[in-house]
Each structure stands twice: as structure tokens, then as C-alpha cells.
Amino acid sequence: MATKGLQVGFIGAGGMAQSHMKGVARLSDVKIAAICDVDEQRAQSVAKEYHAAAYTDFRAMLRKKLDAVYIVLPPFAHGEVEKAVIKKGLPFLVEKPIALSAKIGEKILDAVEKKNLITCVGYQLRYMSSIQQAKAFLDKKTLGMIVGYYWSEMIRGAWWPYMEKSGGQVVEQATHIVDLMRDLGGEIVEVDARMEQRVHGKNDGITIPDTYSVRFGFANGAIGTLTTCCLLGEWNIGLDIMVDRARLHWKIDELTVTPDSVALPAVESFKAGDIDATFLNAVKTGDRSAIRSDYRDALKTLKVTLAATESATKKKTIVLK
Ligand SMILES: NC(=O)c1ccc[n+]([C@@H]2O[C@H](COP(=O)([O-])OP(=O)(O)OC[C@H]3O[C@@H](n4cnc5c(N)ncnc54)[C@H](O)[C@@H]3O)[C@@H](O)[C@H]2O)c1
């Protein structure tokens, strides 16, 4: 690596990209060198803030010498960008959902693995100390039931409320909960879902369902449920996991177990990870062991969420291979 540090490029400079940029800017030995957005004004203004070069065409940006790339695009925009980044042999962090079709995800994974590239996917909840603590608590226990929920609000804007652009709330947003269910509960092999537009869609042009109810079958035999809605003016996100005579309750940084007589592993032994530091450290050292969700793993989460849409559309249970 050159002494001037890692040169990082961003493709997409919207809300989440700017959040990662703040994380990257805090790291030593790393420079945000290039920022690309199809919105020229956004590309220019964000690039100015980081003294980076601005681009509106990712192919032009990739002609610059870079060490790693962030791909932070709306869900519908994946495919060509990854192809070009992989062709350059660059490690990348991509935001969830990694695509809107398993076929695109599989093609990208195949190309990534042919070049043995380091990848990291934005399932940042996996890096929370509360999740590590929950994992330690659940280790070697028999899971009975996993109940997840993501009850939030309708996000307006250019792509979120439209099915063909975002994939809907489970694929785009509650994917975080599905991903944690897999992280804590193991692989999901069966999905049965229902979805409805109860409030939205009639007069507002919104095409995503505003309510979902999903049942999951885990490979280990546990049963899971997920309910989501985007009807509220508030956000409630959480998981409850039932094991023999104990209920683990997780709500972002709140982790409790009932009854009180059941002990959680000591908090001090769990430190929150930082997804940007983890990814860029892996790029620097070549050691990818601290990355908690890579492209291969995130594709499994995508397939579960897509199965929920398919199940609800066809009104039948989907068995995942
Ligand atoms: N991990 C998390 O907690 C988290 C949180 C929020 C968003 N996200 C994810 O991040 C992604 C982006 O979300 P956002 O809120 O930043 O969206 P956004 O709409 O704010 O930003 C997306 C940007 O991408 C640009 N863009 C679209 N196509 C492009 C292309 N081909 N080349 C370059 N730029 C292009 C748009 O002009 C826009 O500026 C989504 O997949 C979302 O799910 C993740």
C-alpha cells in the first residue's frame, strides 16, 4: 500500500453513503478520493466536503487508481456497477439489499469468488455488542421460536415506496431483521408469507405492501415469524427468542432475558464493531475474518426476503434449497 493510505471511492452519494463517509473520514491512513453520483449536484457538493474528485459516471471514476469501493445505491441499481468494480479487481462494501433478484446476486457472487475479492455487506446490526452478547447466550441452546418485527413509517422519495425499485419493506428494510434471524437462529429453509396494501396504494401511487406477516422454518427445526408494517409515525424494531425456560428480548441496544434468574453473559466481554473500520482494515491487511456479512452470506438473506414476496404473491410456501 502506498504511504498516502488507502484510496477509497464511493458510487452513490446519498444518505447512507454520507453516513459511511463520516465513518471512513474518522479512520487514519484512508482517503476518500473519488465520489460518483448520477445526480451531478450531489456528486459535486459531497465531493467538495471531502476534497475528493467528483464523477457522474462510475466507469470514469473506476479509471482512477483506487484500493476499495463503496457501492451505496438504490436496490434497483445493482448489477453493472458491481461488474465494473469486480473487473477492476477492487474489494467493495455494498449496501443491503445487494440486488432485487437472486440471479443478479448469483452472477455477482460468482465473479467475486473467481477473483477472491474481499466484500462486506451493510448488515451493520451484526456488529452491535448486543447481538454478539445474544449469540453467546444462545450458543448450544435449543431454539424454539424467533419472533421479529419491523413496524415503521412509509418513507417517501424517489424509490422506496415503489415495488420495482425497492423490492418492498421486507426486501429493503426488514432484511436487517431477517439477517439477524439467520445470524442468531441459523439457516432458513421455508418461507410462507402474506402481504397487503391496507392503507396506501389507492390514491398515492405507492406500490409496496404496507403490511406483511411471514413465517419461517429454520433448518434446525425452530419456527420464526416476522411482522412488518410501514403505517406508523414511529419505528419499532426488535426480536424475541424463546429457548427452554427463557426469553431473550433484543431491541437495538437493549438486550434482556427473562426470567431475571437467567444470566446473560457479561457485557464487558462484548465490544461493538465498526463496519467501515472492519472493512477497510480487511482491505489493508488481507484478513477478512472480522467481516460479519460478506457477499455470499448476504445473498442468502436476499433469497429469504425474495421468497417472502414470492410466497405472498403465489400464496404458497416456498422451500429454499
Ligand atoms: N445499512 C443500513 O442501515 C442502511 C440504512 C439506510 C440505507 N441503506 C441502504 O443504502 C442504499 C442507499 O440508500 P440511501 O438512503 O443512501 O438512498 P439515497 O436515495 O439517499 O441515495 C442513493 C444515491 O444513489 C444515486 N445513484 C443511483 N443510481 C446511481 C448510479 N448508477 N451511479 C451513481 N449513483 C447513483 C442517487 O442519485 C442517490 O444520490 C439502499 O440500498 C438502502 O437500503 C442501508
Tab-separated table of C-alpha atoms and ligand atoms in Angstrom:
chain	number	residue	atom	x	y	z
A	1	MET	CA	0.000	0.000	0.000
A	2	ALA	CA	1.285	3.495	-0.831
A	3	THR	CA	2.210	5.755	2.115
A	4	LYS	CA	-0.652	8.148	1.330
A	5	GLY	CA	-3.049	5.470	2.599
A	6	LEU	CA	-5.995	3.602	1.134
A	7	GLN	CA	-7.728	5.440	-1.687
A	8	VAL	CA	-11.477	4.865	-1.416
A	9	GLY	CA	-14.169	5.632	-3.985
A	10	PHE	CA	-17.932	5.892	-3.468
A	11	ILE	CA	-20.571	5.014	-6.050
A	12	GLY	CA	-23.752	6.648	-4.785
A	13	ALA	CA	-23.527	9.721	-2.549
A	14	GLY	CA	-26.964	9.772	-0.909
A	15	GLY	CA	-27.959	9.483	2.751
A	16	MET	CA	-26.363	6.130	3.598
A	17	ALA	CA	-23.215	6.811	1.573
A	18	GLN	CA	-22.702	10.018	3.532
A	19	SER	CA	-23.108	8.098	6.759
A	20	HIS	CA	-20.319	5.697	5.660
A	21	MET	CA	-18.201	8.649	4.537
A	22	LYS	CA	-18.304	10.032	8.078
A	23	GLY	CA	-17.128	6.629	9.342
A	24	VAL	CA	-14.359	6.445	6.741
A	25	ALA	CA	-13.207	10.027	7.382
A	26	ARG	CA	-12.597	9.143	11.049
A	27	LEU	CA	-10.044	6.490	10.086
A	28	SER	CA	-6.373	7.236	9.750
A	29	ASP	CA	-4.495	6.156	6.650
A	30	VAL	CA	-7.618	6.284	4.485
A	31	LYS	CA	-8.624	8.927	1.961
A	32	ILE	CA	-11.997	9.351	0.263
A	33	ALA	CA	-10.511	10.029	-3.142
A	34	ALA	CA	-13.485	9.870	-5.506
A	35	ILE	CA	-17.253	10.225	-5.277
A	36	CYS	CA	-19.712	9.349	-8.017
A	37	ASP	CA	-23.428	10.068	-8.198
A	38	VAL	CA	-25.709	10.345	-11.214
A	39	ASP	CA	-27.038	13.476	-9.547
A	40	GLU	CA	-24.260	15.863	-10.572
A	41	GLN	CA	-25.043	18.497	-7.986
A	42	ARG	CA	-24.924	15.914	-5.205
A	43	ALA	CA	-21.678	14.426	-6.537
A	44	GLN	CA	-20.074	17.876	-6.628
A	45	SER	CA	-21.238	19.079	-3.225
A	46	VAL	CA	-20.380	15.865	-1.345
A	47	ALA	CA	-17.016	15.573	-3.120
A	48	LYS	CA	-16.204	19.161	-2.154
A	49	GLU	CA	-16.814	18.339	1.507
A	50	TYR	CA	-14.228	15.517	1.366
A	51	HIS	CA	-11.796	17.189	-1.081
A	52	ALA	CA	-12.443	14.288	-3.426
A	53	ALA	CA	-12.814	14.125	-7.204
A	54	ALA	CA	-16.462	14.181	-8.369
A	55	TYR	CA	-17.899	11.942	-11.080
A	56	THR	CA	-21.302	11.250	-12.588
A	57	ASP	CA	-20.139	8.122	-14.430
A	58	PHE	CA	-18.857	5.206	-12.352
A	59	ARG	CA	-16.795	3.863	-15.248
A	60	ALA	CA	-14.897	7.154	-15.426
A	61	MET	CA	-14.356	7.033	-11.663
A	62	LEU	CA	-13.002	3.493	-11.866
A	63	ARG	CA	-10.262	4.662	-14.242
A	64	LYS	CA	-8.745	6.385	-11.204
A	65	LYS	CA	-6.337	4.363	-9.037
A	66	LEU	CA	-8.404	3.136	-6.090
A	67	ASP	CA	-7.906	0.498	-3.390
A	68	ALA	CA	-11.559	-0.073	-2.390
A	69	VAL	CA	-15.052	0.992	-3.406
A	70	TYR	CA	-18.321	1.597	-1.562
A	71	ILE	CA	-21.456	0.803	-3.578
A	72	VAL	CA	-24.351	2.604	-1.911
A	73	LEU	CA	-27.148	2.650	-4.466
A	74	PRO	CA	-30.917	2.228	-4.504
A	75	PRO	CA	-31.772	-1.501	-4.663
A	76	PHE	CA	-32.774	-1.471	-8.348
A	77	ALA	CA	-29.406	-0.041	-9.473
A	78	HIS	CA	-27.207	-3.091	-8.777
A	79	GLY	CA	-25.535	-5.206	-11.436
A	80	GLU	CA	-23.496	-3.199	-13.922
A	81	VAL	CA	-21.727	-1.229	-11.191
A	82	GLU	CA	-20.553	-4.376	-9.390
A	83	LYS	CA	-19.499	-5.927	-12.707
A	84	ALA	CA	-17.238	-2.962	-13.417
A	85	VAL	CA	-15.818	-2.850	-9.866
A	86	ILE	CA	-15.056	-6.586	-9.958
A	87	LYS	CA	-13.438	-6.266	-13.393
A	88	LYS	CA	-11.027	-3.790	-11.807
A	89	GLY	CA	-10.307	-6.358	-9.067
A	90	LEU	CA	-11.401	-3.971	-6.307
A	91	PRO	CA	-12.709	-5.038	-2.895
A	92	PHE	CA	-16.079	-3.469	-2.133
A	93	LEU	CA	-18.613	-2.735	0.575
A	94	VAL	CA	-22.143	-2.847	-0.790
A	95	GLU	CA	-25.294	-1.788	0.986
A	96	LYS	CA	-28.200	-4.137	1.523
A	97	PRO	CA	-30.252	-5.307	-0.256
A	98	ILE	CA	-27.480	-6.454	-2.589
A	99	ALA	CA	-29.893	-6.702	-5.557
A	100	LEU	CA	-33.546	-7.218	-6.375
A	101	SER	CA	-33.095	-10.609	-7.974
A	102	ALA	CA	-31.235	-13.718	-6.882
A	103	LYS	CA	-29.984	-14.147	-10.452
A	104	ILE	CA	-28.118	-10.825	-10.361
A	105	GLY	CA	-26.758	-11.680	-6.896
A	106	GLU	CA	-25.551	-15.088	-8.054
A	107	LYS	CA	-23.759	-13.640	-11.096
A	108	ILE	CA	-22.020	-11.066	-8.923
A	109	LEU	CA	-21.074	-13.684	-6.313
A	110	ASP	CA	-19.621	-15.919	-8.987
A	111	ALA	CA	-17.458	-13.072	-10.317
A	112	VAL	CA	-16.414	-12.016	-6.789
A	113	GLU	CA	-15.314	-15.532	-5.892
A	114	LYS	CA	-13.444	-16.074	-9.159
A	115	LYS	CA	-11.267	-13.095	-8.168
A	116	ASN	CA	-11.319	-13.931	-4.440
A	117	LEU	CA	-12.275	-10.328	-3.649
A	118	ILE	CA	-12.931	-9.035	-0.152
A	119	THR	CA	-16.582	-7.999	0.177
A	120	CYS	CA	-18.599	-6.599	3.038
A	121	VAL	CA	-22.367	-6.031	3.086
A	122	GLY	CA	-24.031	-3.277	5.130
A	123	TYR	CA	-25.731	-5.536	7.692
A	124	GLN	CA	-24.355	-3.299	10.386
A	125	LEU	CA	-26.612	-4.576	13.191
A	126	ARG	CA	-24.451	-7.702	13.242
A	127	TYR	CA	-21.615	-5.544	14.607
A	128	MET	CA	-23.557	-4.452	17.706
A	129	SER	CA	-22.299	-5.685	21.045
A	130	SER	CA	-25.898	-6.638	21.961
A	131	ILE	CA	-26.011	-9.082	19.031
A	132	GLN	CA	-22.684	-10.635	19.975
A	133	GLN	CA	-23.942	-10.996	23.526
A	134	ALA	CA	-27.185	-12.571	22.267
A	135	LYS	CA	-25.160	-15.006	20.149
A	136	ALA	CA	-23.069	-16.008	23.130
A	137	PHE	CA	-26.226	-16.528	25.216
A	138	LEU	CA	-27.851	-18.696	22.552
A	139	ASP	CA	-24.761	-20.791	21.877
A	140	LYS	CA	-25.573	-24.518	22.304
A	141	LYS	CA	-29.182	-23.780	23.386
A	142	THR	CA	-32.116	-25.319	21.530
A	143	LEU	CA	-34.057	-22.500	19.870
A	144	GLY	CA	-37.819	-22.856	19.960
A	145	MET	CA	-39.225	-19.742	18.386
A	146	ILE	CA	-37.843	-16.496	16.931
A	147	VAL	CA	-40.239	-13.564	16.658
A	148	GLY	CA	-39.123	-10.468	14.769
A	149	TYR	CA	-40.829	-7.209	13.959
A	150	TYR	CA	-40.144	-4.067	11.950
A	151	TRP	CA	-43.002	-1.609	12.400
A	152	SER	CA	-42.109	1.725	10.899
A	153	GLU	CA	-43.283	4.514	8.660
A	154	MET	CA	-43.788	4.978	4.921
A	155	ILE	CA	-40.628	6.553	3.517
A	156	ARG	CA	-41.451	8.875	0.630
A	157	GLY	CA	-38.885	9.704	-2.033
A	158	ALA	CA	-37.703	8.579	-5.412
A	159	TRP	CA	-37.532	4.814	-4.957
A	160	TRP	CA	-38.545	3.458	-1.531
A	161	PRO	CA	-42.360	3.290	-1.979
A	162	TYR	CA	-42.152	1.524	-5.366
A	163	MET	CA	-42.008	-2.269	-5.574
A	164	GLU	CA	-39.914	-2.456	-8.751
A	165	LYS	CA	-37.357	-0.033	-7.302
A	166	SER	CA	-37.023	-1.105	-3.656
A	167	GLY	CA	-38.462	-4.637	-3.577
A	168	GLY	CA	-40.802	-3.695	-0.714
A	169	GLN	CA	-40.325	-3.401	3.022
A	170	VAL	CA	-39.152	-6.958	3.749
A	171	VAL	CA	-36.547	-6.986	0.952
A	172	GLU	CA	-35.351	-3.439	1.563
A	173	GLN	CA	-35.728	-2.741	5.257
A	174	ALA	CA	-36.782	-5.682	7.418
A	175	THR	CA	-33.959	-7.558	5.669
A	176	HIS	CA	-31.929	-6.423	8.696
A	177	ILE	CA	-34.197	-8.476	10.979
A	178	VAL	CA	-34.218	-11.461	8.620
A	179	ASP	CA	-30.434	-11.269	8.535
A	180	LEU	CA	-30.244	-11.246	12.351
A	181	MET	CA	-32.665	-14.170	12.479
A	182	ARG	CA	-30.214	-16.099	10.293
A	183	ASP	CA	-27.224	-14.876	12.274
A	184	LEU	CA	-28.771	-15.938	15.590
A	185	GLY	CA	-31.024	-18.795	14.528
A	186	GLY	CA	-29.237	-20.478	11.630
A	187	GLU	CA	-30.369	-21.055	8.063
A	188	ILE	CA	-33.979	-20.514	6.993
A	189	VAL	CA	-35.286	-23.251	4.720
A	190	GLU	CA	-39.006	-22.496	4.401
A	191	VAL	CA	-40.932	-19.239	3.954
A	192	ASP	CA	-44.642	-18.607	3.965
A	193	ALA	CA	-45.876	-15.020	3.758
A	194	ARG	CA	-48.849	-12.779	3.219
A	195	MET	CA	-48.648	-9.104	2.284
A	196	GLU	CA	-51.308	-6.449	1.800
A	197	GLN	CA	-51.736	-2.814	0.884
A	198	ARG	CA	-54.177	-1.809	3.599
A	199	VAL	CA	-53.809	1.972	3.712
A	200	HIS	CA	-51.512	3.012	0.877
A	201	GLY	CA	-51.762	2.477	-2.851
A	202	LYS	CA	-55.254	3.632	-3.568
A	203	ASN	CA	-54.659	7.336	-4.129
A	204	ASP	CA	-50.974	7.938	-3.535
A	205	GLY	CA	-49.247	5.930	-6.297
A	206	ILE	CA	-47.409	3.791	-3.728
A	207	THR	CA	-46.911	0.228	-4.938
A	208	ILE	CA	-45.279	-1.538	-1.965
A	209	PRO	CA	-47.387	-3.503	0.517
A	210	ASP	CA	-47.736	-1.719	3.849
A	211	THR	CA	-48.207	-4.875	5.948
A	212	TYR	CA	-46.543	-8.308	5.923
A	213	SER	CA	-46.836	-11.432	8.005
A	214	VAL	CA	-44.132	-14.047	7.409
A	215	ARG	CA	-43.492	-17.493	8.854
A	216	PHE	CA	-40.026	-19.048	8.657
A	217	GLY	CA	-38.914	-22.640	9.096
A	218	PHE	CA	-35.285	-22.962	10.246
A	219	ALA	CA	-33.020	-25.849	9.265
A	220	ASN	CA	-32.637	-26.716	12.962
A	221	GLY	CA	-36.426	-27.060	13.325
A	222	ALA	CA	-37.096	-23.739	15.063
A	223	ILE	CA	-40.064	-21.678	13.917
A	224	GLY	CA	-39.886	-17.964	13.213
A	225	THR	CA	-42.307	-15.179	12.484
A	226	LEU	CA	-41.765	-11.686	11.189
A	227	THR	CA	-44.355	-8.948	11.010
A	228	THR	CA	-43.695	-5.655	9.293
A	229	CYS	CA	-45.676	-2.569	8.526
A	230	CYS	CA	-44.870	0.914	7.280
A	231	LEU	CA	-48.002	2.582	8.564
A	232	LEU	CA	-46.764	4.297	11.695
A	233	GLY	CA	-45.177	7.598	12.602
A	234	GLU	CA	-42.582	5.813	14.746
A	235	TRP	CA	-40.071	2.979	14.446
A	236	ASN	CA	-40.202	-0.276	16.440
A	237	ILE	CA	-37.596	-2.881	15.582
A	238	GLY	CA	-36.861	-5.979	17.602
A	239	LEU	CA	-36.541	-9.694	18.145
A	240	ASP	CA	-37.693	-12.117	20.825
A	241	ILE	CA	-36.135	-15.549	21.019
A	242	MET	CA	-37.625	-18.336	23.135
A	243	VAL	CA	-35.477	-21.150	24.464
A	244	ASP	CA	-36.019	-23.617	27.298
A	245	ARG	CA	-37.483	-21.546	30.190
A	246	ALA	CA	-36.039	-18.237	28.956
A	247	ARG	CA	-36.986	-15.404	26.609
A	248	LEU	CA	-34.283	-13.238	25.062
A	249	HIS	CA	-35.531	-9.782	24.118
A	250	TRP	CA	-33.485	-7.580	21.746
A	251	LYS	CA	-34.332	-4.051	20.740
A	252	ILE	CA	-31.239	-2.478	19.120
A	253	ASP	CA	-29.025	-1.745	22.122
A	254	GLU	CA	-31.431	-3.187	24.673
A	255	LEU	CA	-30.873	-6.842	25.483
A	256	THR	CA	-32.681	-8.534	28.344
A	257	VAL	CA	-33.541	-12.031	29.366
A	258	THR	CA	-36.499	-13.185	31.420
A	259	PRO	CA	-36.869	-14.543	33.996
A	260	ASP	CA	-34.294	-12.470	35.921
A	261	SER	CA	-32.829	-15.630	37.380
A	262	VAL	CA	-31.340	-16.491	33.956
A	263	ALA	CA	-27.994	-14.725	33.471
A	264	LEU	CA	-26.758	-13.093	30.278
A	265	PRO	CA	-23.041	-13.397	29.542
A	266	ALA	CA	-21.114	-10.416	30.985
A	267	VAL	CA	-21.498	-7.255	28.888
A	268	GLU	CA	-17.845	-6.216	29.252
A	269	SER	CA	-16.673	-9.051	27.044
A	270	PHE	CA	-18.551	-7.685	24.020
A	271	LYS	CA	-17.332	-4.686	22.078
A	272	ALA	CA	-19.304	-3.093	19.247
A	273	GLY	CA	-17.608	-3.372	15.884
A	274	ASP	CA	-17.401	-0.599	13.310
A	275	ILE	CA	-18.346	-1.762	9.846
A	276	ASP	CA	-16.205	0.814	7.995
A	277	ALA	CA	-13.119	0.192	10.110
A	278	THR	CA	-13.649	-3.567	9.787
A	279	PHE	CA	-13.982	-3.499	6.006
A	280	LEU	CA	-11.067	-1.148	5.382
A	281	ASN	CA	-8.846	-2.968	7.852
A	282	ALA	CA	-9.578	-6.176	5.937
A	283	VAL	CA	-8.566	-4.409	2.712
A	284	LYS	CA	-5.374	-3.143	4.357
A	285	THR	CA	-4.315	-6.429	5.939
A	286	GLY	CA	-5.969	-9.025	3.721
A	287	ASP	CA	-7.512	-10.589	6.852
A	288	ARG	CA	-11.268	-10.729	6.255
A	289	SER	CA	-12.131	-12.736	9.399
A	290	ALA	CA	-13.766	-9.781	11.228
A	291	ILE	CA	-16.283	-9.152	8.406
A	292	ARG	CA	-19.628	-10.443	9.682
A	293	SER	CA	-21.574	-10.417	6.418
A	294	ASP	CA	-19.871	-10.920	3.084
A	295	TYR	CA	-21.493	-11.144	-0.340
A	296	ARG	CA	-22.020	-14.908	-0.148
A	297	ASP	CA	-23.808	-14.668	3.187
A	298	ALA	CA	-25.874	-11.607	2.227
A	299	LEU	CA	-27.134	-13.429	-0.871
A	300	LYS	CA	-28.725	-15.994	1.461
A	301	THR	CA	-30.567	-13.220	3.321
A	302	LEU	CA	-31.688	-11.748	-0.005
A	303	LYS	CA	-33.073	-15.126	-1.108
A	304	VAL	CA	-35.111	-15.455	2.096
A	305	THR	CA	-36.622	-11.982	1.679
A	306	LEU	CA	-37.373	-12.580	-2.011
A	307	ALA	CA	-39.043	-15.844	-1.025
A	308	ALA	CA	-41.362	-13.859	1.258
A	309	THR	CA	-42.525	-11.759	-1.704
A	310	GLU	CA	-42.860	-14.835	-3.902
A	311	SER	CA	-44.803	-16.710	-1.240
A	312	ALA	CA	-47.178	-13.816	-0.656
A	313	THR	CA	-47.686	-13.330	-4.397
A	314	LYS	CA	-48.334	-17.018	-5.133
A	315	LYS	CA	-49.967	-17.698	-1.762
A	316	LYS	CA	-47.859	-20.796	-1.288
A	317	THR	CA	-44.970	-21.937	0.885
A	318	ILE	CA	-41.523	-21.543	-0.668
A	319	VAL	CA	-38.875	-24.137	0.171
A	320	LEU	CA	-35.326	-22.807	-0.122
A	321	LYS	CA	-32.538	-25.056	-1.357
B	1	LIG	N1	-27.391	-0.478	6.430
B	1	LIG	C1	-28.290	0.417	6.784
B	1	LIG	O1	-28.637	0.545	7.955
B	1	LIG	C2	-28.896	1.306	5.729
B	1	LIG	C3	-29.558	2.477	6.081
B	1	LIG	C4	-30.093	3.282	5.063
B	1	LIG	C5	-29.966	2.883	3.736
B	1	LIG	N2	-29.340	1.716	3.433
B	1	LIG	C6	-29.233	1.243	2.039
B	1	LIG	O2	-28.345	2.069	1.300
B	1	LIG	C7	-28.765	2.128	-0.062
B	1	LIG	C8	-28.883	3.596	-0.461
B	1	LIG	O3	-29.841	4.217	0.362
B	1	LIG	P1	-29.836	5.807	0.573
B	1	LIG	O4	-30.754	6.062	1.704
B	1	LIG	O5	-28.447	6.302	0.624
B	1	LIG	O6	-30.523	6.260	-0.795
B	1	LIG	P2	-30.458	7.701	-1.478
B	1	LIG	O7	-31.595	7.763	-2.426
B	1	LIG	O8	-30.315	8.744	-0.415
B	1	LIG	O9	-29.090	7.664	-2.276
B	1	LIG	C9	-28.859	6.861	-3.401
B	1	LIG	C10	-27.965	7.673	-4.345
B	1	LIG	O10	-27.548	6.836	-5.406
B	1	LIG	C11	-27.515	7.630	-6.592
B	1	LIG	N3	-27.484	6.742	-7.765
B	1	LIG	C12	-28.481	5.989	-8.284
B	1	LIG	N4	-28.011	5.259	-9.336
B	1	LIG	C13	-26.688	5.546	-9.458
B	1	LIG	C14	-25.642	5.091	-10.334
B	1	LIG	N5	-25.860	4.177	-11.284
B	1	LIG	N6	-24.398	5.619	-10.176
B	1	LIG	C15	-24.153	6.525	-9.211
B	1	LIG	N7	-25.100	6.987	-8.345
B	1	LIG	C16	-26.349	6.502	-8.467
B	1	LIG	C17	-28.732	8.517	-6.460
B	1	LIG	O11	-28.657	9.671	-7.285
B	1	LIG	C18	-28.693	8.870	-4.969
B	1	LIG	O12	-27.926	10.038	-4.716
B	1	LIG	C19	-30.087	1.370	-0.142
B	1	LIG	O13	-29.865	0.069	-0.623
B	1	LIG	C20	-30.559	1.292	1.298
B	1	LIG	O14	-31.305	0.141	1.589
B	1	LIG	C21	-28.790	0.937	4.396
